[in-house]
Tab-separated table of N, CA and C in Angstrom:
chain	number	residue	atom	x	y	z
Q	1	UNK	N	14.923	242.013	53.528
Q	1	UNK	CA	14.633	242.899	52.426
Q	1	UNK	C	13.572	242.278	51.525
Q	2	UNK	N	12.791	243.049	51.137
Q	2	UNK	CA	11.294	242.301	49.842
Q	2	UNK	C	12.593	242.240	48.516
Q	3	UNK	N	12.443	241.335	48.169
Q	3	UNK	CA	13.036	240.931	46.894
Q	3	UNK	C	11.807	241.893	45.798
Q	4	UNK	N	12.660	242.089	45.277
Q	4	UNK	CA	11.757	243.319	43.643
Q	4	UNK	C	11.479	242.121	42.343
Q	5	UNK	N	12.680	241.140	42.393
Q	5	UNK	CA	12.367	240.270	41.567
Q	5	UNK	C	11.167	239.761	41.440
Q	6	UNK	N	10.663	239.469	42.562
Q	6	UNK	CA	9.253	238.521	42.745
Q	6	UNK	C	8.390	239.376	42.951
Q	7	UNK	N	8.561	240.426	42.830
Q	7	UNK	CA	7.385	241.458	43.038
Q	7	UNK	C	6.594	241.426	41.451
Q	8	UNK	N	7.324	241.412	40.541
Q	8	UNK	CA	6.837	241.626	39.075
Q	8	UNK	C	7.261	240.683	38.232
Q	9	UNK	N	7.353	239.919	38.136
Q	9	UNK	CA	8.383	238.618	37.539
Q	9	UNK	C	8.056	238.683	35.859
Q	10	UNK	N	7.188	239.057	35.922
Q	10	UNK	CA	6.225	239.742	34.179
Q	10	UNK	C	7.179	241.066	33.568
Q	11	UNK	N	7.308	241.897	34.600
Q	11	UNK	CA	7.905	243.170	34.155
Q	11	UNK	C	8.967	243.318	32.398
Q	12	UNK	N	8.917	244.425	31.995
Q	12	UNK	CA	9.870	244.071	30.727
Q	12	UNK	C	10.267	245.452	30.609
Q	13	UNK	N	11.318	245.711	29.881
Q	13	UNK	CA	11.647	246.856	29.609
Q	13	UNK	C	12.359	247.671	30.421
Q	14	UNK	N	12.306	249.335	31.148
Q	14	UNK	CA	13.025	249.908	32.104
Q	14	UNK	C	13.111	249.251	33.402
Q	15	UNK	N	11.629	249.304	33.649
Q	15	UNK	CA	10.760	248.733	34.722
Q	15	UNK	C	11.663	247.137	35.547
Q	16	UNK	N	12.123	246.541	34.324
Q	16	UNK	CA	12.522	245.053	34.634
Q	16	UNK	C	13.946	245.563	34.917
Q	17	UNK	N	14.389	245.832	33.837
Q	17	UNK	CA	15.829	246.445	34.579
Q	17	UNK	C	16.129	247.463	35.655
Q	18	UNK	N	15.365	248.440	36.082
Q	18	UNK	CA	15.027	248.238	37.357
Q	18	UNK	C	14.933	247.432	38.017
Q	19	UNK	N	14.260	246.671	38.225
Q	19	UNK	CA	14.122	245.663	39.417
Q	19	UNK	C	14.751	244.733	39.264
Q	20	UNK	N	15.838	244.287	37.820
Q	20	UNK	CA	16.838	243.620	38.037
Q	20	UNK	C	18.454	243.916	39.226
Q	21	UNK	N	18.484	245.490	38.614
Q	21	UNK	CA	19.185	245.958	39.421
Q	21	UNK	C	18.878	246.356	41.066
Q	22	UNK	N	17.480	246.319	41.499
Q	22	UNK	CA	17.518	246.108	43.065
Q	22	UNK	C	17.821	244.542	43.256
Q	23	UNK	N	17.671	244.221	42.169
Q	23	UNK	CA	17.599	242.842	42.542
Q	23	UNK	C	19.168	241.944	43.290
Q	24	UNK	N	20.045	242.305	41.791
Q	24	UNK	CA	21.062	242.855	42.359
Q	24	UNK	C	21.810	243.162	43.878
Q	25	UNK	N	21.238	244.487	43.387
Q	25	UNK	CA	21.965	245.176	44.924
Q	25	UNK	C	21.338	244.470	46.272
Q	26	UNK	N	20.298	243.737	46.378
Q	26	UNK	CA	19.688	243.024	47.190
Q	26	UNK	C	20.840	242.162	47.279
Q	27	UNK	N	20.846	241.603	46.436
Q	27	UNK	CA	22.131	240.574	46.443
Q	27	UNK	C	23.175	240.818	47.323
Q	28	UNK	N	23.905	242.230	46.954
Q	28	UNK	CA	25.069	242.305	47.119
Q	28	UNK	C	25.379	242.910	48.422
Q	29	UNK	N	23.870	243.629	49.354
Q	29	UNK	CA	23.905	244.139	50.395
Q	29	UNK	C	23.564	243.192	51.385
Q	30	UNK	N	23.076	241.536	50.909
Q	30	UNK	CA	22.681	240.351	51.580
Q	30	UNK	C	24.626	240.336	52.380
Q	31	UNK	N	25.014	239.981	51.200
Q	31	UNK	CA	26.427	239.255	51.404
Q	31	UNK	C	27.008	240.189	52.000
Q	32	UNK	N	26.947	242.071	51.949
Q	32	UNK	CA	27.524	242.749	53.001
Q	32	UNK	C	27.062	242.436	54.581
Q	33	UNK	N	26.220	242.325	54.721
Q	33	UNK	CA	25.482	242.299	56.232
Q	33	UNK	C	25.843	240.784	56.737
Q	34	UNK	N	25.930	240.023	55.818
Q	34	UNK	CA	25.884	238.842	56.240
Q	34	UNK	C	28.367	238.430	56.476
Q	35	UNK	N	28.610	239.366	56.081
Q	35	UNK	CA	30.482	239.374	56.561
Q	35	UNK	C	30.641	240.749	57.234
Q	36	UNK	N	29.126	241.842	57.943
Q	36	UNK	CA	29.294	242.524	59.228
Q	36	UNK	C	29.254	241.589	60.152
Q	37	UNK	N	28.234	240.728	59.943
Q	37	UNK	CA	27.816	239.822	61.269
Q	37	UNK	C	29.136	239.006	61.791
Q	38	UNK	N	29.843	238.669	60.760
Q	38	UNK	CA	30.796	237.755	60.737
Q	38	UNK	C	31.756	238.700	61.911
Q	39	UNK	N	32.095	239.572	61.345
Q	39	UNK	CA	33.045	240.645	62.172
Q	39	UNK	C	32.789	240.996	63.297
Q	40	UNK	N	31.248	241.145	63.519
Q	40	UNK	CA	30.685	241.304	64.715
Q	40	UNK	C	31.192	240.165	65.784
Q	41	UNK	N	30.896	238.722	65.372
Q	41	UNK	CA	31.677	237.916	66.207
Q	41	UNK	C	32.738	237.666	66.705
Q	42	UNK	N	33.612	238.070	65.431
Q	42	UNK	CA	35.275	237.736	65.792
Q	42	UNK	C	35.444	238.950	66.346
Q	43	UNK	N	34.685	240.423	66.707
Q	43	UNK	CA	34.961	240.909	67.313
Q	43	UNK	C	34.594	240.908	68.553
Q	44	UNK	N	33.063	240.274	68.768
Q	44	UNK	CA	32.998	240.028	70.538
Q	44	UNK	C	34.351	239.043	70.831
Q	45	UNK	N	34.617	237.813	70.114
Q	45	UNK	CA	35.736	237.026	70.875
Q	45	UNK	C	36.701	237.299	70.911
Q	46	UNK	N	37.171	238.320	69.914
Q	46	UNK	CA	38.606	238.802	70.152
Q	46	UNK	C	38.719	239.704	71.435
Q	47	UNK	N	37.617	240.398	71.392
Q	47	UNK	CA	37.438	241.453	72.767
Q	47	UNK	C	37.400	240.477	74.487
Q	48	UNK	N	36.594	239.335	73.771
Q	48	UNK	CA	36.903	238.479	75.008
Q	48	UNK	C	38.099	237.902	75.567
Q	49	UNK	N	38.630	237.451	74.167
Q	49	UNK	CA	40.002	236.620	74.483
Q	49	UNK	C	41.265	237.887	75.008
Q	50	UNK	N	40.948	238.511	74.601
Q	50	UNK	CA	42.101	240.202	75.114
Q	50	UNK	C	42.000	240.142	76.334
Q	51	UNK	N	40.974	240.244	77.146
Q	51	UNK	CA	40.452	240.308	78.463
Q	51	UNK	C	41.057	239.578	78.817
Q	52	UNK	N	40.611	238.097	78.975
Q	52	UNK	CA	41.417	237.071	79.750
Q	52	UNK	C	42.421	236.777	79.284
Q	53	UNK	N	43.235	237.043	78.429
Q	53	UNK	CA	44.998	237.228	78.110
Q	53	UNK	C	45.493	238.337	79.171
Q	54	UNK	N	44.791	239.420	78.844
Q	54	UNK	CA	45.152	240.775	79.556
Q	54	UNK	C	45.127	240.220	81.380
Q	55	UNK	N	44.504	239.219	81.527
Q	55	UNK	CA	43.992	238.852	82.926
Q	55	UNK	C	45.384	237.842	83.508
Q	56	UNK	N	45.806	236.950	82.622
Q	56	UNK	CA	46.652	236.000	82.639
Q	56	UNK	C	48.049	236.924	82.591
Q	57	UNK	N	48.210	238.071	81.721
Q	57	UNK	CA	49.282	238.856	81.880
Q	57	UNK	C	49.658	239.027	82.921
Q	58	UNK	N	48.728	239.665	83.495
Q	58	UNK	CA	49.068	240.668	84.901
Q	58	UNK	C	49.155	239.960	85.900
Q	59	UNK	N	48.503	238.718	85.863
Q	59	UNK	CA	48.587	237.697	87.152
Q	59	UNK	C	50.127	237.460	87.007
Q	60	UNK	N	51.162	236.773	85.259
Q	60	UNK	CA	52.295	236.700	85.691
Q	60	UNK	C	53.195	237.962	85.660
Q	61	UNK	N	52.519	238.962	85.492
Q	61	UNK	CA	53.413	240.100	85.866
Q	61	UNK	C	53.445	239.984	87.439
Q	62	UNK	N	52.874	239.541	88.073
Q	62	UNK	CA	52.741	239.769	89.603
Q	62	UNK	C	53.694	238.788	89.857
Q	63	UNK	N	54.114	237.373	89.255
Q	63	UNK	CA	54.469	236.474	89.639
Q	63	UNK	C	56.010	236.828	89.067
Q	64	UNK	N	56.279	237.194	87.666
Q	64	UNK	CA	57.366	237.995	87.712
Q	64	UNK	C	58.090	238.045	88.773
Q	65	UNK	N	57.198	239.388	89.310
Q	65	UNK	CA	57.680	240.506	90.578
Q	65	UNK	C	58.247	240.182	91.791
Q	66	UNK	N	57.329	238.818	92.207
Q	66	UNK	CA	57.563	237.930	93.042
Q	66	UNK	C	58.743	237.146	93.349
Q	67	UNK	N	59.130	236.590	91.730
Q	67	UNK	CA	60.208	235.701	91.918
Q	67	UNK	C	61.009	236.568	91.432
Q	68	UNK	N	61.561	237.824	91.368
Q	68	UNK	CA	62.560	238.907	91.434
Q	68	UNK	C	63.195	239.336	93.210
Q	69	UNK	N	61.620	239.307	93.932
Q	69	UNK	CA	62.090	239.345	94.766
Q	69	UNK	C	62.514	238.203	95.255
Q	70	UNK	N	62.076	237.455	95.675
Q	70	UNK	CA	62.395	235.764	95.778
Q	70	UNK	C	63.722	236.039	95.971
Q	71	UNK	N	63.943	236.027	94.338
Q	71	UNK	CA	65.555	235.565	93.870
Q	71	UNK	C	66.597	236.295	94.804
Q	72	UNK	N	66.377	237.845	95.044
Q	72	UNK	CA	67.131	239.011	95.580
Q	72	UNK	C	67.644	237.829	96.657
Q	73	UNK	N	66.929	237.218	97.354
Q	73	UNK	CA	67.179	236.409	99.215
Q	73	UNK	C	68.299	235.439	98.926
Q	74	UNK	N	68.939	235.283	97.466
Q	74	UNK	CA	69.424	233.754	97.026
Q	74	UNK	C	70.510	233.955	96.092
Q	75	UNK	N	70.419	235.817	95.134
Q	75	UNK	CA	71.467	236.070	94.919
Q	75	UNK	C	72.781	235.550	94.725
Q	76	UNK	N	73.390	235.770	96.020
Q	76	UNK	CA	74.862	235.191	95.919
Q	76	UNK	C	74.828	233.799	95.658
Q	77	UNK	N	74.395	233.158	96.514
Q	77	UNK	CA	74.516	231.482	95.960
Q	77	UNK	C	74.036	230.914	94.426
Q	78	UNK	N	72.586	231.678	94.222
Q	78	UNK	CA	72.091	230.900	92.921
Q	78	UNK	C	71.852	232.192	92.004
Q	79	UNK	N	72.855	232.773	91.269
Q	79	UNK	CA	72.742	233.826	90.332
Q	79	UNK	C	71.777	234.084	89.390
Q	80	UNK	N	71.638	232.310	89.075
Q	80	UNK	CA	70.788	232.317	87.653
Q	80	UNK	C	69.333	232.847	88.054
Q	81	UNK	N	68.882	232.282	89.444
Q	81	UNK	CA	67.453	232.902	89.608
Q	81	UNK	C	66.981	234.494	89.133
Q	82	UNK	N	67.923	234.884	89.867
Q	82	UNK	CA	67.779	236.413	89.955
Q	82	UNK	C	67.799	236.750	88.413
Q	83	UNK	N	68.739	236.252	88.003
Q	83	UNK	CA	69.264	236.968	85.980
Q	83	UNK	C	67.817	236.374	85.627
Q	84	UNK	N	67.082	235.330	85.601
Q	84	UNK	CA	66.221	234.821	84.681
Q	84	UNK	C	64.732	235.369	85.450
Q	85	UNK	N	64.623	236.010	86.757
Q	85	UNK	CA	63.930	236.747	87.154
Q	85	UNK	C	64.007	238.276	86.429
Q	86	UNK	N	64.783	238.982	86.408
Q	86	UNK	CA	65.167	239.813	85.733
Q	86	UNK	C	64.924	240.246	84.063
Q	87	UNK	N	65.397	239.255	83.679
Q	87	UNK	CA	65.263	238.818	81.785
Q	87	UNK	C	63.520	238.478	81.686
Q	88	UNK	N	62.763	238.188	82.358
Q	88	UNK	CA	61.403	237.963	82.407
Q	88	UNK	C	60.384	239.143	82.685
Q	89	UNK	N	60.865	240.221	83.273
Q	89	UNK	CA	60.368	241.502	83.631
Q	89	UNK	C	60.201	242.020	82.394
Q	90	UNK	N	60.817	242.136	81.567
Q	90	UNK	CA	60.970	243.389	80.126
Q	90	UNK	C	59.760	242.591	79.307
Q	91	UNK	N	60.021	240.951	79.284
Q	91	UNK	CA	58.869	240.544	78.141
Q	91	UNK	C	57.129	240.589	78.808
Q	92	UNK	N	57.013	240.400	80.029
Q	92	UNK	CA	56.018	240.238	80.619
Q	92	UNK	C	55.477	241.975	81.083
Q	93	UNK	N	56.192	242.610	80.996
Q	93	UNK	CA	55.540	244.234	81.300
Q	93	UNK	C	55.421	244.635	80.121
Q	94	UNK	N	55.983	244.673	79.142
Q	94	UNK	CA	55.731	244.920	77.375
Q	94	UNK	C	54.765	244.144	76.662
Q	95	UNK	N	54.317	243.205	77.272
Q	95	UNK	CA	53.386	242.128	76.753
Q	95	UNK	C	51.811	242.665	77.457
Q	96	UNK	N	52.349	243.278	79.172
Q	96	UNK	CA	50.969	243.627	79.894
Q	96	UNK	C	50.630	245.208	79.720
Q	97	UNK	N	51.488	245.747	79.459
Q	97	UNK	CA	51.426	247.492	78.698
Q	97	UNK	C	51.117	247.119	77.760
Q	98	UNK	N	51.439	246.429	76.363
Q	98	UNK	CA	50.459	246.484	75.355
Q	98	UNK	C	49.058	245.883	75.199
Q	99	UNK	N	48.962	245.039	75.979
Q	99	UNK	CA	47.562	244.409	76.004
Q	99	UNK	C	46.315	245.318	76.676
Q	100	UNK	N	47.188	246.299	77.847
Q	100	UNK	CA	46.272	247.194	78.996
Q	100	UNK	C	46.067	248.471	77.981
Q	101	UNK	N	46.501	248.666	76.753
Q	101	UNK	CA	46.412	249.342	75.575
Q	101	UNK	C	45.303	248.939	74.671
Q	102	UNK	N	45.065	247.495	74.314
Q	102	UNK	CA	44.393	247.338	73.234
Q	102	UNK	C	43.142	247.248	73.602
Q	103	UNK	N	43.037	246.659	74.972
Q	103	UNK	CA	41.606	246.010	75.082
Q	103	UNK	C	41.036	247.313	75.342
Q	104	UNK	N	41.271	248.339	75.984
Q	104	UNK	CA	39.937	249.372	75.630
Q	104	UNK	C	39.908	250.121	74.562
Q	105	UNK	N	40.764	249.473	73.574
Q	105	UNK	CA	40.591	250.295	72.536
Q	105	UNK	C	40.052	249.559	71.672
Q	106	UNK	N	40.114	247.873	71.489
Q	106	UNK	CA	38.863	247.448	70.734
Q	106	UNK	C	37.612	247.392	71.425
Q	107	UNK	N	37.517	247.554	72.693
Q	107	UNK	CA	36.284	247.919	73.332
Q	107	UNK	C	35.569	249.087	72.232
Q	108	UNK	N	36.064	250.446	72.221
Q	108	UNK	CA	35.925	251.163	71.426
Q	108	UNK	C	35.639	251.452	70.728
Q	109	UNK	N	36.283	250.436	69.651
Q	109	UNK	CA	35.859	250.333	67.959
Q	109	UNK	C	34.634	249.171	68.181
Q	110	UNK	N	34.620	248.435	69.066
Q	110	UNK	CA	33.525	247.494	68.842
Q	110	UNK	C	31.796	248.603	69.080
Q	111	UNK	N	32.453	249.484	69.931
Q	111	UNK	CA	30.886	250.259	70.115
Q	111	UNK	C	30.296	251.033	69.345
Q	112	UNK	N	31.210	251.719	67.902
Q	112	UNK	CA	31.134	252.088	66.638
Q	112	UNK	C	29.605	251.118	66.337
């Protein structure tokens, strides 16, 4: 932005207060643009870090799934597998349904 201050530094009267007040708002639209930018970043990395969370989810949702079945073969002898296979399904599919939720939706707002 041309600073108004230094445009007339002589100025007096309306004229100066004018260009005090762009002067001002120069100011104050510096420090807006300059905490968009800020947001701009934490929003590419948050959009990044979603991704590869969202990526790490689903890999142990798969692994979950896996050792559910696993466990089914072992059942009778070793109970606990199966229960703690089981008890791991609800947090890891609620964790990968909400994440398969957010990330295209700050995709979204980031393209605003």
């Amino acid at each position: 932005m041309a600073s108004a201050t230094y445009a007339r530094p002589w100025a007096r009267g309306p004229i100066a207060e004018v260009l005090a007040g762009v002067g001002a708002l120069e100011t104050l639209l510096t420090g807006l643009v300059e905490r968009l930018e800020s947001y701009r970043v934490f929003s590419d990395r948050l959009i990044r870090s979603s991704t590869q969370v969202l990526d790490v989810a689903r890999r142990l949702d798969e692994v979950v799934a896996g050792a559910q079945v696993a466990s089914e073969t072992v059942a009778d002898t070793v109970p606990v597998l199966s229960n703690v296979a089981r008890v791991m399904a609800t947090p890891t599919g609620t964790a990968m349904g909400t994440l398969e939720r957010l990330v295209p939706r700050l995709a979204a707002r980031r393209s605003y």
